[in-house]
Amino acid sequence: MAAPAPVPAATKRQFQAARTEFKELSIGELKEFELMFALYDTSQDGFLDLMELKYLMEKIGHPQTHLGLKAMIREIDEDNDGLVAYREFLLIFRFAKTGRLVHDGLKAIAGSVNVAEVGVGGARGFFEAKASALNDSPAEKDRAYREEKKREADAKRAAKSAFKDRIAGFQ
């Protein structure tokens, strides 16, 4: 997955606010959705407009017509501004969990995982998350996310220590 451009401060505030409102989503899921939103918010204005949503849908393999895109936006656009704010973007995933999504395009976003973009490791994490979703406990997902981050930090510390040991051999 290509690295998104730096996220504007206003969008970062939206991300933080969403972490308190969307408790049914785990920290790992929210981080994944933040990355997805930032990647497709090419104008970096904190909203997905019609063209950015069109690009997202093409990238996940579910291209939509202009009218289809407008219908998707209308389904989740709470403030009727014709744009998808980050909070409204997260509504896609909330509504998917509760079965309230009507438009097939939004269902495609909620169920999308592109192995070509996230790699096999990302797909493995996705399927592990799907398996643990049967439990559907956000607290359990958060615990697993923190454990994974701790394992990554431990591995990084071990690699750094091994590197320092190799450097010491040359001195």
XYZ file of C-alpha atoms in Angstrom:
171
model
C 0.000 0.000 0.000
C 1.398 3.377 -0.945
C 2.076 5.656 1.969
C -0.496 8.416 2.232
C 0.583 12.036 2.307
C 0.934 13.715 5.720
C -2.443 14.037 7.393
C -3.652 17.613 8.104
C -4.243 18.530 11.754
C -8.021 18.895 11.280
C -8.220 15.357 9.905
C -6.113 14.059 12.808
C -8.660 15.582 15.185
C -11.427 13.730 13.313
C -9.451 10.500 13.747
C -9.087 11.084 17.508
C -12.769 11.941 17.960
C -13.780 8.776 16.103
C -11.774 6.611 18.499
C -14.077 7.614 21.336
C -17.347 7.446 19.384
C -16.910 4.180 17.475
C -16.287 1.822 20.387
C -17.543 -1.189 18.405
C -14.443 -0.865 16.197
C -11.086 -1.954 17.554
C -8.024 0.290 17.590
C -6.477 -1.813 14.831
C -9.572 -1.480 12.658
C -9.703 2.272 13.237
C -6.034 2.637 12.311
C -6.637 0.636 9.128
C -9.626 2.839 8.250
C -7.585 5.986 9.004
C -4.923 4.836 6.552
C -7.530 3.992 3.922
C -9.260 7.359 4.335
C -5.978 9.310 4.225
C -4.819 7.376 1.158
C -7.916 8.225 -0.872
C -8.353 11.790 0.449
C -6.014 13.028 -2.259
C -7.056 16.666 -1.811
C -6.171 16.401 1.909
C -9.220 18.404 2.895
C -10.578 15.855 5.382
C -13.380 14.734 3.043
C -13.837 12.231 0.253
C -15.515 13.955 -2.672
C -17.195 12.212 -5.598
C -13.968 11.733 -7.587
C -12.010 10.441 -4.591
C -14.796 7.970 -3.818
C -14.799 6.948 -7.491
C -11.049 6.289 -7.287
C -11.472 4.256 -4.081
C -14.191 2.127 -5.668
C -12.070 1.497 -8.765
C -9.076 0.493 -6.631
C -11.084 -2.068 -4.649
C -12.469 -3.509 -7.878
C -16.053 -2.213 -7.660
C -16.318 0.712 -10.087
C -19.560 2.677 -9.857
C -21.509 4.976 -12.136
C -21.812 8.651 -11.310
C -25.379 8.073 -10.077
C -24.253 5.063 -8.040
C -21.571 7.136 -6.341
C -24.092 9.861 -5.522
C -26.448 7.241 -4.042
C -23.597 5.878 -1.911
C -22.794 9.353 -0.597
C -26.480 10.082 0.097
C -26.768 6.895 2.177
C -24.085 7.947 4.668
C -23.986 11.753 4.277
C -25.489 12.986 7.550
C -24.938 16.694 6.925
C -26.022 16.578 3.243
C -22.948 18.419 1.992
C -22.247 15.889 -0.779
C -18.922 14.922 0.815
C -17.903 11.999 2.999
C -16.228 13.131 6.221
C -14.165 10.617 8.188
C -16.992 10.076 10.682
C -19.381 9.350 7.817
C -16.771 7.017 6.308
C -16.769 5.056 9.566
C -20.555 4.818 9.400
C -20.036 2.461 6.447
C -18.361 -0.027 8.786
C -20.817 0.543 11.643
C -23.785 0.027 9.331
C -22.116 -3.063 7.823
C -21.868 -4.640 11.275
C -25.537 -3.928 11.975
C -26.778 -4.879 8.496
C -28.080 -1.386 7.713
C -26.147 -0.828 4.461
C -28.358 -0.679 1.378
C -25.989 0.154 -1.494
C -23.812 -2.706 -2.761
C -20.906 -0.306 -3.308
C -20.796 0.549 0.392
C -20.947 -3.154 1.218
C -17.932 -3.612 -1.063
C -15.977 -0.970 0.856
C -16.888 -2.578 4.166
C -15.725 -5.992 2.953
C -12.685 -4.944 0.954
C -9.193 -6.283 1.475
C -6.824 -5.943 -1.437
C -3.997 -8.475 -1.011
C -2.013 -6.741 -3.763
C -1.954 -3.575 -1.662
C -1.587 -4.927 1.876
C 0.469 -8.023 1.026
C 0.145 -11.548 2.291
C 0.914 -10.486 5.872
C -1.920 -7.975 5.695
C -4.255 -10.630 4.317
C -3.217 -12.986 7.127
C -4.029 -10.272 9.639
C -7.334 -9.667 7.899
C -8.381 -13.314 8.103
C -7.212 -13.574 11.698
C -9.325 -10.502 12.451
C -12.301 -12.104 10.678
C -11.890 -15.237 12.783
C -11.719 -13.222 15.973
C -14.712 -11.168 14.792
C -16.809 -14.217 15.539
C -16.054 -13.329 19.141
C -16.775 -9.678 18.147
C -15.344 -8.237 21.325
C -13.703 -4.825 20.782
C -11.836 -5.224 24.069
C -10.379 -8.526 22.857
C -9.417 -6.932 19.543
C -7.740 -4.044 21.363
C -5.820 -6.476 23.559
C -4.654 -8.425 20.497
C -3.663 -5.177 18.769
C -1.589 -4.058 21.781
C 0.072 -7.490 21.991
C 0.973 -7.340 18.286
C 2.461 -3.858 18.723
C 4.432 -5.084 21.750
C 5.792 -8.050 19.737
C 6.815 -5.657 16.953
C 8.580 -3.369 19.436
C 10.368 -6.351 21.052
C 11.535 -7.589 17.658
C 12.775 -4.109 16.786
C 14.702 -3.874 20.090
C 16.248 -7.312 19.514
C 17.321 -6.374 15.977
C 18.834 -3.117 17.233
C 20.728 -4.948 19.979
C 22.050 -7.535 17.503
C 23.165 -4.721 15.212
C 25.023 -2.996 18.059
C 26.723 -6.311 18.915
C 27.875 -6.693 15.283
C 29.144 -3.095 15.248
C 31.086 -3.701 18.492
C 32.980 -6.516 16.703
C 34.426 -3.988 14.252
C 35.721 -1.593 16.904
